[in-house]
Structure formats: C-alpha cells, structure tokens
Short mmCIF file of C-alpha atoms in Angstrom, two decimals:
data_model
loop_
_atom_site.label_atom_id
_atom_site.label_comp_id
_atom_site.label_asym_id
_atom_site.label_seq_id
_atom_site.Cartn_x
_atom_site.Cartn_y
_atom_site.Cartn_z
CA ALA A 1 35.07 131.56 179.65
CA GLN A 2 37.41 134.16 178.85
CA THR A 3 36.90 137.67 178.81
CA VAL A 4 38.53 140.80 177.78
CA THR A 5 38.25 144.52 178.79
CA GLN A 6 39.41 147.74 177.53
CA SER A 7 38.14 150.34 180.01
CA GLN A 8 38.83 153.05 177.76
CA PRO A 9 36.22 153.52 175.11
CA GLU A 10 38.15 156.63 173.67
CA MET A 11 41.68 158.23 173.37
CA SER A 12 43.58 160.83 171.63
CA VAL A 13 47.03 161.72 171.31
CA GLN A 14 48.98 164.27 169.60
CA GLU A 15 50.91 163.31 166.54
CA ALA A 16 54.88 162.39 167.48
CA GLU A 17 53.54 161.79 170.95
CA THR A 18 53.19 158.41 172.73
CA VAL A 19 49.96 156.78 173.69
CA THR A 20 49.32 153.42 175.84
CA LEU A 21 46.16 151.32 175.17
CA SER A 22 44.80 149.11 178.45
CA CYS A 23 43.82 145.52 178.38
CA THR A 24 43.15 143.06 180.95
CA TYR A 25 41.83 139.72 180.79
CA ASP A 26 40.31 136.87 182.72
CA THR A 27 41.44 133.26 181.94
CA SER A 28 42.23 130.08 183.94
CA GLU A 29 44.57 128.77 181.07
CA ASN A 30 48.06 128.55 181.21
CA ASN A 31 49.00 128.89 177.96
CA TYR A 32 47.44 131.82 175.16
CA TYR A 33 48.00 134.00 172.95
CA LEU A 34 47.35 137.53 172.92
CA PHE A 35 47.03 139.93 170.33
CA TRP A 36 46.00 143.77 169.46
CA TYR A 37 43.98 144.04 166.35
CA LYS A 38 43.60 147.72 164.08
CA GLN A 39 40.85 148.48 162.46
CA PRO A 40 40.71 152.08 160.72
CA PRO A 41 37.74 153.50 158.97
CA SER A 42 38.47 151.23 156.03
CA ARG A 43 37.20 148.06 158.73
CA GLN A 44 39.89 146.10 157.31
CA MET A 45 40.94 143.80 160.75
CA ILE A 46 44.80 144.23 160.71
CA LEU A 47 47.07 142.09 163.43
CA VAL A 48 49.55 145.18 165.02
CA ILE A 49 51.18 142.66 167.21
CA ARG A 50 50.60 139.36 169.30
CA GLN A 51 52.40 137.77 172.37
CA GLU A 52 52.49 134.27 173.77
CA ALA A 53 51.63 133.73 177.35
CA TYR A 54 54.92 132.02 177.61
CA LYS A 55 57.51 133.82 176.36
CA GLN A 56 57.95 136.54 179.48
CA GLN A 57 59.83 138.86 176.49
CA ASN A 58 57.28 141.95 175.56
CA ALA A 59 56.66 141.73 171.48
CA THR A 60 57.89 145.17 169.69
CA GLU A 61 56.72 145.79 166.31
CA ASN A 62 58.20 149.15 165.14
CA ARG A 63 56.54 151.87 166.76
CA PHE A 64 54.17 149.48 168.66
CA SER A 65 55.09 147.34 172.04
CA VAL A 66 53.45 145.91 174.59
CA ASN A 67 53.75 145.39 178.84
CA PHE A 68 52.43 142.16 179.17
CA GLN A 69 52.22 141.14 182.84
CA LYS A 70 50.75 137.74 182.87
CA ALA A 71 50.09 137.54 186.84
CA ALA A 72 48.15 140.95 186.69
CA LYS A 73 46.61 139.39 183.16
CA SER A 74 47.41 142.42 181.43
CA PHE A 75 48.34 143.53 178.35
CA SER A 76 49.08 146.99 177.41
CA LEU A 77 50.23 148.23 174.06
CA LYS A 78 52.19 151.55 173.59
CA ILE A 79 52.48 153.56 170.62
CA SER A 80 55.53 155.54 170.29
CA ASP A 81 56.06 158.11 167.62
CA SER A 82 51.98 158.27 166.41
CA GLN A 83 50.93 159.09 163.37
CA LEU A 84 47.82 160.11 161.45
CA GLY A 85 47.50 157.02 160.18
CA ASP A 86 47.31 155.17 163.40
CA THR A 87 43.67 156.61 163.81
CA ALA A 88 41.54 153.67 164.19
CA MET A 89 39.73 151.40 166.58
CA TYR A 90 42.12 149.04 168.52
CA PHE A 91 40.66 145.69 169.57
CA CYS A 92 42.84 143.42 172.40
CA ALA A 93 41.89 139.38 171.80
CA PHE A 94 42.87 136.45 173.36
CA ILE A 95 42.70 132.90 172.12
CA GLY A 96 43.81 130.16 174.38
CA TYR A 97 46.53 127.49 173.04
CA ASN A 98 43.86 124.81 172.77
CA ASN A 99 40.96 126.09 171.37
CA ASN A 100 39.64 128.02 168.61
CA ASP A 101 37.57 130.79 170.37
CA MET A 102 39.06 134.15 169.73
CA ARG A 103 37.53 136.92 171.97
CA PHE A 104 37.61 140.52 171.73
CA GLY A 105 37.57 143.30 173.98
CA ALA A 106 34.85 146.12 173.40
CA GLY A 107 37.47 147.89 171.81
CA THR A 108 39.47 151.97 172.49
CA ARG A 109 39.00 154.22 169.73
CA LEU A 110 42.58 156.05 169.42
CA THR A 111 42.23 159.72 167.62
CA VAL A 112 45.87 160.53 166.58
CA LYS A 113 46.02 164.58 166.36
CA PRO A 114 47.85 166.84 163.73
CA ASP B 1 46.14 138.37 146.16
CA THR B 2 43.57 138.29 148.75
CA ALA B 3 43.79 136.03 151.79
CA VAL B 4 40.30 135.91 152.94
CA SER B 5 37.42 137.65 150.81
CA GLN B 6 34.10 138.11 151.65
CA THR B 7 30.98 138.79 148.87
CA PRO B 8 29.23 140.67 149.06
CA LYS B 9 30.93 143.49 151.06
CA TYR B 10 27.53 145.56 150.91
CA LEU B 11 23.69 144.58 151.19
CA VAL B 12 20.82 146.01 151.48
CA THR B 13 18.18 144.30 152.05
CA GLN B 14 14.26 144.05 153.58
CA MET B 15 12.82 142.64 156.66
CA GLY B 16 11.66 139.24 155.94
CA ASN B 17 14.54 138.77 153.14
CA ASP B 18 16.72 135.77 153.06
CA LYS B 19 20.35 136.34 151.93
CA SER B 20 23.83 134.92 152.17
CA ILE B 21 27.31 135.87 152.20
CA LYS B 22 30.04 134.14 150.84
CA CYS B 23 33.70 133.86 152.07
CA GLU B 24 37.00 132.34 150.45
CA GLN B 25 40.13 131.64 151.59
CA ASN B 26 43.33 130.98 149.88
CA LEU B 27 45.55 130.64 152.45
CA GLY B 28 45.32 126.67 153.02
CA HIS B 29 44.13 127.23 156.67
CA ASP B 30 42.15 124.76 158.38
CA THR B 31 39.62 126.81 160.52
CA MET B 32 37.25 129.16 159.72
CA TYR B 33 34.58 131.78 161.32
CA TRP B 34 32.09 133.93 161.45
CA TYR B 35 32.18 137.24 163.31
CA LYS B 36 29.25 139.90 164.25
CA GLN B 37 30.27 143.64 164.65
CA ASP B 38 27.41 145.43 165.84
CA SER B 39 26.96 149.38 165.92
CA LYS B 40 29.27 149.92 168.97
CA LYS B 41 31.99 147.69 167.18
CA PHE B 42 31.49 145.12 169.42
CA LEU B 43 32.88 141.81 168.03
CA LYS B 44 31.66 138.04 168.64
CA ILE B 45 32.17 135.27 167.44
CA MET B 46 28.66 133.64 165.66
CA PHE B 47 30.36 130.16 163.94
CA SER B 48 33.92 128.10 163.62
CA TYR B 49 34.56 125.23 160.85
CA ASN B 50 37.21 123.34 161.43
CA ASN B 51 38.06 121.06 158.45
CA LYS B 52 33.93 121.48 157.17
CA GLU B 53 33.18 120.35 160.87
CA LEU B 54 31.03 122.87 163.07
CA ILE B 55 33.16 123.57 166.33
CA ILE B 56 31.89 126.26 167.45
CA ASN B 57 28.06 127.66 167.71
CA GLU B 58 27.28 130.05 169.77
CA THR B 59 24.02 131.48 170.46
CA VAL B 60 23.02 132.67 167.84
CA PRO B 61 19.25 132.58 165.96
CA ASN B 62 18.83 129.36 164.15
CA ARG B 63 18.07 132.31 160.96
CA PHE B 64 21.54 132.10 160.61
CA SER B 65 22.63 128.68 159.21
CA PRO B 66 26.34 128.34 158.10
CA LYS B 67 28.00 125.97 155.56
CA SER B 68 31.25 124.69 154.36
CA PRO B 69 31.18 123.16 151.15
CA ASP B 70 35.02 122.61 152.04
CA LYS B 71 37.99 123.73 154.02
CA ALA B 72 38.38 126.47 152.11
CA HIS B 73 34.48 128.13 151.63
CA LEU B 74 32.68 128.85 154.70
CA ASN B 75 29.27 130.64 153.51
CA LEU B 76 26.36 132.33 156.04
CA HIS B 77 22.81 132.34 155.10
CA ILE B 78 19.95 134.33 157.29
CA ASN B 79 16.54 133.62 156.85
CA SER B 80 13.72 135.96 157.60
CA LEU B 81 16.13 138.75 158.13
CA GLU B 82 15.31 141.11 161.19
CA LEU B 83 16.53 144.72 161.76
CA GLY B 84 18.63 143.61 164.47
CA ASP B 85 20.82 141.84 162.07
CA SER B 86 22.48 144.83 160.81
CA ALA B 87 25.68 144.67 160.90
CA VAL B 88 29.10 143.74 159.86
CA TYR B 89 29.79 140.33 159.37
CA PHE B 90 33.17 139.35 159.33
CA CYS B 91 34.54 136.18 157.85
CA ALA B 92 37.93 134.50 159.22
CA SER B 93 40.74 131.80 158.93
CA SER B 94 43.45 130.35 160.92
CA PRO B 95 46.29 127.96 160.87
CA PRO B 96 46.52 124.77 162.93
CA ARG B 97 47.61 125.21 166.38
CA GLY B 98 51.66 125.23 166.42
CA GLY B 99 51.40 126.93 163.16
CA PRO B 100 52.05 131.06 163.56
CA ALA B 101 50.61 131.39 166.84
CA GLY B 102 46.68 131.13 166.67
CA GLU B 103 46.41 134.48 164.61
CA LEU B 104 43.06 135.40 162.80
CA PHE B 105 43.24 136.49 159.10
CA PHE B 106 39.94 138.64 158.56
CA GLY B 107 37.98 139.17 154.94
CA GLU B 108 37.14 143.05 154.72
CA GLY B 109 33.69 142.42 156.27
CA SER B 110 30.18 141.96 154.40
CA ARG B 111 28.04 145.28 155.79
CA LEU B 112 24.53 144.11 156.08
CA THR B 113 21.84 147.06 156.32
CA VAL B 114 18.38 145.52 156.77
CA LEU B 115 15.54 147.75 156.43
#
C-alpha cells in the first residue's frame, strides 16, 4: 500500500519570504501522480500543483513549484514570495496511474506572518 | 456554478440517530468518493464508486452505507451515529484515467457533530 509522509506538522514564514514543505512517499508503482492540495480555514480543498511521475521536469504554478525526486520518492513544495493568503493546511497526495485511491499525508499547517 | 456540491454543510445530531449527506457533481466525471477528515485533519478514503459501481470500500463500520443512484450522485447514510463519527466528510470526483492527471475535485465538506 502506498503511504505519504509529511514530517513537518507546522511551519511558519514571514510574508514575502520562501518556504519549502516536505513530502515523501512509498510505492512500488512506476507510474503515478503527485499533488499538493491547500486547505484554508474555509476548509475547501484546493489543488495547488500536480506532477506526473513520468515527467522529469518539475511542475511550476506561479509562486508554487515542486522538487520531484523520483528515485528518492520525495516531492517537496516551494512557495515563493509568501502571502498572507497562503496560510492554510497543505496536504501532499499520491495516486497510482491505474487506481482510484488517492492517499494523503497528515498535512502541514503553514502560517504566513506579516 | 458549483462543480461538486454537498448538503448539508453542517449537521448537528444526537448519538443513535441516522443521518444522510448528499453529494452531486456536474463535471461529468465517472468516479466519486467519500473521504473522512478527523479532528487532527487527517484525510482518509472511505468509499469510491465508478459509474455507480463500488470499487473501494475501506475498513469502515457497516453503519456507513454509500449509495450511488447515478454517476453524478453519491450519498452517504450513517446509522446509529456515535461520538467518533464527528468529522468533516468530503465528497470528491475525478475524471477517467487519461484525463487531467488524476486530480480529485472536492466538495466543500460536511461537518458532522454528534452530541
């Protein structure tokens, strides 16, 4: 079974600075997808960024980028120029290419300080 | 236009009662899910349906019964509610494989409080 580990329960960053959230996963599959979801206090789950395992290039979405290390099974999220609105729980997630079972890490609570 | 909608958003009830949460998606997706988020924010899959067929049924008490009348709807019925059932329940849907990279589209969640 796949497992997703987020080792940082809480993090904080000053507004406008950069922060990196860590995620590791365990799988025997070769093809899969990885995601970072954001959950602000409104509790809505919002997709931040996705990465297909077969793509070597790291995904980027505006201020959000990932460092995907397939051999190390690592998938960290970098948030540049942090904004107050980035304050939220961030969840790393994994899903195999041919299954329907998305697994989530325990989450990292990020606080952006003014 | 809400893509995945759940009702009710909030539900407060007494132990022992039976309650239902409804979910509808207008994205044309084939697969729908129920996830439970506990007080520590941990998200755990409960059920998944593909074209009205149950494909994932995690270890969940049989007091929880999902029902999918069609591929756009997935409801969750809970019998004999217990204190430990208090949580936020998320409905989600996903496109067929080969579509946009396996992403799940979530509803806003339904917060269930059992007193």
